[in-house]
Each structure stands twice: as structure tokens, then as C-alpha cells.
Coordinates of C-alpha atoms and ligand atoms in Angstrom, one line a residue:
M1 CA 80.7 51.1 77.7
S2 CA 82.3 53.1 74.9
N3 CA 85.6 51.7 73.6
K4 CA 87.0 55.2 73.6
L5 CA 89.2 55.3 76.6
I6 CA 90.4 58.8 75.9
K7 CA 88.4 61.6 74.2
V8 CA 90.0 65.0 73.5
I9 CA 87.8 67.6 71.8
N10 CA 89.0 71.0 70.7
L11 CA 91.5 71.2 73.5
A12 CA 93.5 74.3 74.2
A13 CA 96.0 73.8 77.1
G14 CA 99.1 75.4 78.5
Y15 CA 100.5 77.2 81.5
D16 CA 99.7 80.5 83.3
G17 CA 97.8 82.8 81.0
T18 CA 98.7 81.3 77.6
P19 CA 97.7 78.2 75.8
V20 CA 100.6 76.2 74.2
I21 CA 98.4 73.9 72.2
M22 CA 95.1 74.5 70.5
D23 CA 92.4 72.8 68.4
I24 CA 93.5 69.3 69.5
T25 CA 90.9 66.6 68.7
F26 CA 91.4 62.9 68.8
H27 CA 90.3 59.7 70.6
V28 CA 92.1 56.6 71.7
E29 CA 90.3 53.3 71.7
R30 CA 90.8 50.4 74.1
G31 CA 94.0 48.5 73.1
E32 CA 95.3 51.1 70.8
I33 CA 99.0 52.2 70.6
V34 CA 99.1 55.8 69.5
A35 CA 102.2 57.8 68.7
I36 CA 102.3 61.6 69.3
M37 CA 104.8 63.3 66.9
G38 CA 105.9 66.8 66.2
P39 CA 109.0 69.1 66.5
N40 CA 110.6 70.2 69.7
G41 CA 108.4 72.7 71.5
A42 CA 105.3 71.5 69.6
G43 CA 103.4 70.9 72.8
K44 CA 103.6 67.1 72.9
S45 CA 104.5 66.9 76.6
T46 CA 101.9 69.6 77.3
L47 CA 99.3 67.4 75.7
L48 CA 100.1 64.5 78.0
R49 CA 100.4 66.8 81.0
A50 CA 96.9 68.3 80.3
M51 CA 95.4 64.8 80.6
L52 CA 96.9 64.5 84.1
G53 CA 96.0 67.9 85.4
L54 CA 99.7 69.1 85.2
A55 CA 98.9 71.7 82.5
K56 CA 95.9 74.0 82.5
I57 CA 93.0 73.3 80.2
F58 CA 91.8 76.6 78.7
S59 CA 89.0 75.3 76.5
G60 CA 87.6 72.2 75.0
S61 CA 87.5 68.9 76.9
V62 CA 89.5 65.9 77.9
E63 CA 87.7 62.7 79.0
I64 CA 89.6 59.7 80.3
L65 CA 87.3 56.6 80.9
G66 CA 84.6 59.2 81.3
Y67 CA 86.5 61.2 83.9
S68 CA 87.7 64.8 83.5
P69 CA 91.1 65.9 84.8
E70 CA 89.5 69.1 85.9
R71 CA 87.0 67.3 88.2
D72 CA 88.3 63.8 88.9
L73 CA 92.0 64.1 89.1
S74 CA 92.6 61.5 91.8
I75 CA 90.6 58.9 89.9
I76 CA 92.5 59.7 86.7
R77 CA 95.8 59.3 88.3
K78 CA 94.8 55.8 89.5
L79 CA 93.7 54.8 86.0
V80 CA 96.6 56.2 84.1
G81 CA 100.3 55.3 84.4
Y82 CA 102.7 58.1 83.4
V83 CA 106.3 58.1 82.5
P84 CA 107.6 61.7 82.2
Q85 CA 110.5 62.6 79.9
R86 CA 113.6 61.1 81.4
E87 CA 115.5 64.3 81.1
N88 CA 113.1 65.9 83.6
I89 CA 113.7 63.2 86.2
S90 CA 116.6 63.7 88.6
L91 CA 118.8 60.7 88.0
N92 CA 121.5 61.4 90.5
I93 CA 119.7 60.7 93.7
P94 CA 120.9 57.4 95.2
I95 CA 117.6 55.6 95.0
R96 CA 117.5 51.8 94.3
V97 CA 115.5 50.1 91.5
K98 CA 113.1 48.5 94.0
D99 CA 112.3 51.9 95.6
V100 CA 111.7 53.5 92.2
V101 CA 109.2 50.7 91.3
L102 CA 107.5 50.7 94.7
S103 CA 107.1 54.5 94.7
G104 CA 104.5 53.9 92.0
I105 CA 102.2 52.7 94.7
L106 CA 103.6 54.2 97.8
L107 CA 103.4 57.8 96.7
R108 CA 99.7 57.4 96.0
R109 CA 99.1 56.3 99.6
G110 CA 100.6 59.4 101.0
P111 CA 103.8 60.3 102.9
L112 CA 105.7 57.7 104.9
S113 CA 103.8 54.7 103.6
L114 CA 105.8 51.5 103.9
P115 CA 105.6 48.6 101.5
T116 CA 103.7 45.5 102.5
K117 CA 104.8 42.0 101.6
K118 CA 102.2 42.0 98.8
D119 CA 103.7 45.2 97.4
M120 CA 107.1 43.7 97.3
L121 CA 105.8 40.6 95.5
R122 CA 104.0 42.8 93.0
A123 CA 107.1 45.0 92.5
K124 CA 109.2 41.9 91.7
E125 CA 106.5 40.5 89.4
V126 CA 106.2 43.8 87.4
L127 CA 110.0 44.2 87.2
K128 CA 110.2 40.7 85.7
S129 CA 107.4 41.4 83.3
V130 CA 109.2 44.3 81.8
G131 CA 112.2 42.0 81.2
L132 CA 114.6 43.2 83.9
P133 CA 116.8 40.5 85.6
K134 CA 116.2 39.9 89.4
D135 CA 119.7 41.0 90.3
L136 CA 118.9 44.7 89.4
W137 CA 116.4 44.8 92.4
S138 CA 118.9 46.4 94.8
K139 CA 121.0 48.2 92.3
K140 CA 121.2 52.0 92.2
F141 CA 118.9 53.4 89.5
S142 CA 121.6 55.8 88.3
E143 CA 123.9 52.8 87.5
L144 CA 121.5 51.3 85.0
S145 CA 121.7 51.7 81.3
G146 CA 119.2 54.0 79.5
G147 CA 117.2 51.0 78.4
Q148 CA 117.1 49.5 81.9
Q149 CA 116.1 52.8 83.4
Q150 CA 113.3 53.2 81.0
K151 CA 112.1 49.7 81.8
T152 CA 112.3 50.4 85.5
L153 CA 110.2 53.6 85.0
L154 CA 107.7 51.5 83.0
A155 CA 107.5 49.0 85.8
R156 CA 106.9 51.9 88.2
A157 CA 104.0 53.1 86.0
L158 CA 102.5 49.6 85.7
I159 CA 102.7 48.5 89.4
S160 CA 99.3 49.9 90.1
R161 CA 97.7 48.2 87.1
P162 CA 96.7 51.2 85.0
R163 CA 94.3 51.0 82.1
I164 CA 96.1 53.6 80.1
L165 CA 99.8 54.4 79.8
L166 CA 101.2 57.8 78.8
L167 CA 104.9 57.6 77.9
D168 CA 106.8 60.8 77.2
E169 CA 109.8 60.0 74.8
P170 CA 110.4 56.6 76.2
F171 CA 113.0 55.9 73.5
S172 CA 115.2 59.0 73.7
A173 CA 118.8 57.9 74.1
I174 CA 118.1 54.2 74.3
D175 CA 119.4 51.5 72.0
I176 CA 117.3 49.9 69.3
K177 CA 117.3 46.5 71.0
S178 CA 115.7 47.9 74.2
Q179 CA 113.2 49.9 72.1
R180 CA 112.0 46.8 70.4
E181 CA 111.8 44.9 73.6
I182 CA 109.7 47.6 75.2
M183 CA 107.5 47.9 72.1
R184 CA 106.9 44.1 72.1
F185 CA 106.0 44.3 75.8
L186 CA 103.5 47.2 75.2
D187 CA 102.0 45.2 72.4
M188 CA 101.5 42.2 74.7
L189 CA 99.8 44.5 77.3
K190 CA 97.6 45.8 74.6
R191 CA 96.6 42.3 73.4
E192 CA 96.3 40.6 76.8
E193 CA 94.9 43.4 78.9
G194 CA 93.5 45.9 76.5
I195 CA 95.7 48.6 77.8
S196 CA 95.9 51.7 75.6
V197 CA 99.2 53.5 75.2
L198 CA 99.9 57.1 74.1
L199 CA 103.6 57.6 73.5
V200 CA 105.6 60.6 72.3
V201 CA 108.2 59.5 69.8
H202 CA 110.6 61.2 67.4
D203 CA 111.4 58.5 65.0
I204 CA 108.7 56.0 64.1
N205 CA 110.7 53.9 61.7
E206 CA 111.9 51.2 64.2
I207 CA 108.5 50.8 65.8
A208 CA 106.2 51.4 62.9
D209 CA 104.7 47.9 63.0
Y210 CA 103.4 48.4 66.5
I211 CA 101.8 51.8 66.0
D212 CA 98.1 51.8 65.4
K213 CA 97.6 55.6 64.9
V214 CA 99.6 58.8 64.9
I215 CA 98.8 62.3 66.2
L216 CA 100.9 64.9 64.5
I217 CA 101.0 68.3 66.2
N218 CA 102.8 71.6 66.1
R219 CA 101.0 73.8 68.6
R220 CA 97.8 72.9 66.6
M221 CA 96.8 69.5 65.4
I222 CA 98.0 68.8 61.9
A223 CA 96.6 65.3 61.5
W224 CA 95.4 62.3 63.4
G225 CA 94.8 58.8 62.0
K226 CA 96.6 55.9 60.4
Q227 CA 100.3 56.3 59.6
S228 CA 99.8 56.3 55.9
E229 CA 97.2 59.1 56.2
V230 CA 99.1 61.2 58.7
L231 CA 102.7 60.9 57.7
T232 CA 102.4 62.4 54.3
P233 CA 105.1 64.7 52.8
E234 CA 102.6 67.6 53.1
N235 CA 101.7 67.0 56.7
L236 CA 105.4 66.4 57.7
K237 CA 106.5 69.6 56.0
E238 CA 103.7 71.5 57.8
A239 CA 104.8 70.0 61.2
Y240 CA 108.6 70.2 60.8
G241 CA 109.0 73.0 58.3
A242 CA 112.5 73.3 56.9
E243 CA 114.1 72.0 60.1
V244 CA 114.1 68.4 58.9
E245 CA 114.5 66.3 55.9
V246 CA 111.8 63.7 55.6
I247 CA 112.5 60.5 53.8
I248 CA 109.4 58.8 52.4
Y249 CA 109.6 55.5 50.6
R250 CA 106.5 53.7 49.3
D251 CA 104.3 55.8 51.5
K252 CA 106.1 55.1 54.7
C253 CA 108.0 57.7 56.6
L254 CA 111.5 56.2 56.9
A255 CA 113.3 59.1 58.7
L256 CA 113.1 62.6 60.0
I257 CA 116.6 63.9 59.8
G258 CA 117.6 66.9 61.9
D259 CA 115.0 66.9 64.6
R260 CA 116.8 65.5 67.6
H261 CA 117.0 66.4 71.3
A262 CA 120.4 67.6 72.4
Ligands
ADP1 N1 105.9 74.4 83.0 C1 105.9 75.2 81.9 N2 105.6 76.5 82.1 C2 105.5 77.4 81.1 N3 105.7 77.1 79.8 C3 106.1 75.8 79.6 C4 106.1 74.8 80.6 N4 106.5 73.6 80.0 C5 106.6 73.9 78.7 N5 106.3 75.1 78.4 C6 106.3 75.7 77.1 O1 105.4 75.1 76.2 C7 105.9 74.9 74.9 C8 105.7 73.4 74.5 O2 106.5 72.6 75.3 P1 106.4 71.1 75.4 O3 105.0 70.7 75.6 O4 107.4 70.6 76.4 O5 106.8 70.7 73.9 P2 107.4 69.3 73.3 O6 107.2 68.2 74.4 O7 106.6 69.0 72.1 O8 108.9 69.5 73.0 C9 107.3 75.4 74.9 O9 107.4 76.6 74.3 C10 107.7 75.5 76.4 O10 108.6 76.5 76.6
MG2 MG1 108.4 67.0 75.4

């Protein structure tokens, strides 16, 4: 079997009658951690959503483990764990940590499914594996810190043992210590289970050691490949324009100043 878990060729995708992103071509190999970067509104979330059948594919193709989101959506949703942008998740509903994690399997089984003993054990196991203490199990999700919420959402995505993880801005508004813990955990998943991770990030500096490749987009693909090839002053200017100041030191992108979510 090919080692390319994700293949995207000349993709144009968006909503209703208009593509948001165009000419996107890249692939992700087994056990690769790939960062998607680009300014606000570049279409980063749309790219992830197109892989899950949540945005419309206008032309080109997406293949995930040989399956197409246009034909094989239910299979793809089993193989792929997805954590949407946290700002799009309603955080005020009084749901407990265990229910968030269990929903990762129960929602797939259909309405009114109840967890089995095995599900409970698996939920505890996966919560522990992302580094959350046992006593959070019955806590309200809304009472957790940003880092703990992100780890809980990661546990929810992992409970069904996906082969691929799509994480949309997992590090927005969380502290650097949690960022590093999550990155180390993803790196372990990649090494031990060959899981591939595609994650949208704004600042690559803190996690650069863990990133195998970068996809830089602004509606169109600007570059895809190794950090040193993609994060060049020319490419970054093309992606971010005058919105940001880019600090490059010895060929490494140290900072993008000015491009932050409100
Ligand atoms: N559900 C939607 N329906 C219509 N347009 C959308 C929808 N979601 C996003 N868009 C538009 O697509 C463009 C790219 O958005 P998005 O993919 O969220 O960018 P990014 O994640 O890079 O900030 C934006 O102009 C946005 O307004
Ligand atoms: Mg987004």
C-alpha cells in the first residue's frame, strides 16, 4: 500500500457557488506531522473541512487512504479524527469531560447510544494518554483551562483510533507548556502508531522541531515542503503581505508578528 495517506490534487473547494481555495496540491505520508499556515481567511479551515465533506469540492481530488470524501464519507469519518477550531465549539453547555470524550464514539453510533463498560475504559485510557489527570473525568468541560480543553478534544478525536488527525488551530489561546506537551504526545503517536497529523498553526516557532512539512496557503497554495524551503521571506511576504512582519534568523522563521486571532 502507498505510504501517502492523504493525496490532494489541484483542489478547488468552498461553499455554495464559490470556491474559497484553489490549486491546492500536496500529500501527507504515513507518520508525518504537517503544519498548514496562512493568514486569517486564507482557507485553512476550509481545506480541512473539504477533506471531511464539510466544504464542497468544486474540482480536483482528495484521497484519504484511497477513499474520496465525495463517495466514501462515512468511512473517512471513521479513519480521521477531527478537532475543529475551539472558537466554533459551544463551550457553555454544561457537559462533563467524560461525555465530551465518549461523544467521539457515541455520536458515530447514532442517536441515544449509551456507553458500554468497554467504552468507559477506553475513554479513561485515552484521557490518561493525552496527559489529563483522573480527577477531571467528571468535571465540567467549561471549567477546564484552554490547554485541558484542547487535550480533552484531542482525546475525543482519538477514542475511535483514527489513522489521521486533523487539528484546526489546536494552539490558539493555550500556554506554551501545554503546546509542547501536546506536540510531544502527537510525536509519540506518529512514531508508535504511524498516525499522520495535519494541523493549522499560526506560529511555528515553539513547535518547529516536531513539524515535518509545511503547507503555506492564501486562497491558493503558495508552497509545500520542508520548513526551510517553504518559510522563505519571499513566500511569507506572498502569503501574509504587509499584514505581518516576518523575522527570519539563519533560515528559520522565528516569528510572524501581527497575524493573530482576536
Ligand atoms: N460556512 C461557510 N460558508 C460560506 N463561506 C465561508 C464558510 N466558512 C468560511 N467561509 C469563507 O471562506 C473564507 C476562508 O475561511 P476559512 O477557511 O475559515 O479561513 P482560515 O481558516 O484560513 O481563517 C472566508 O472568506 C470565509 O468567510
Ligand atoms: Mg480557520
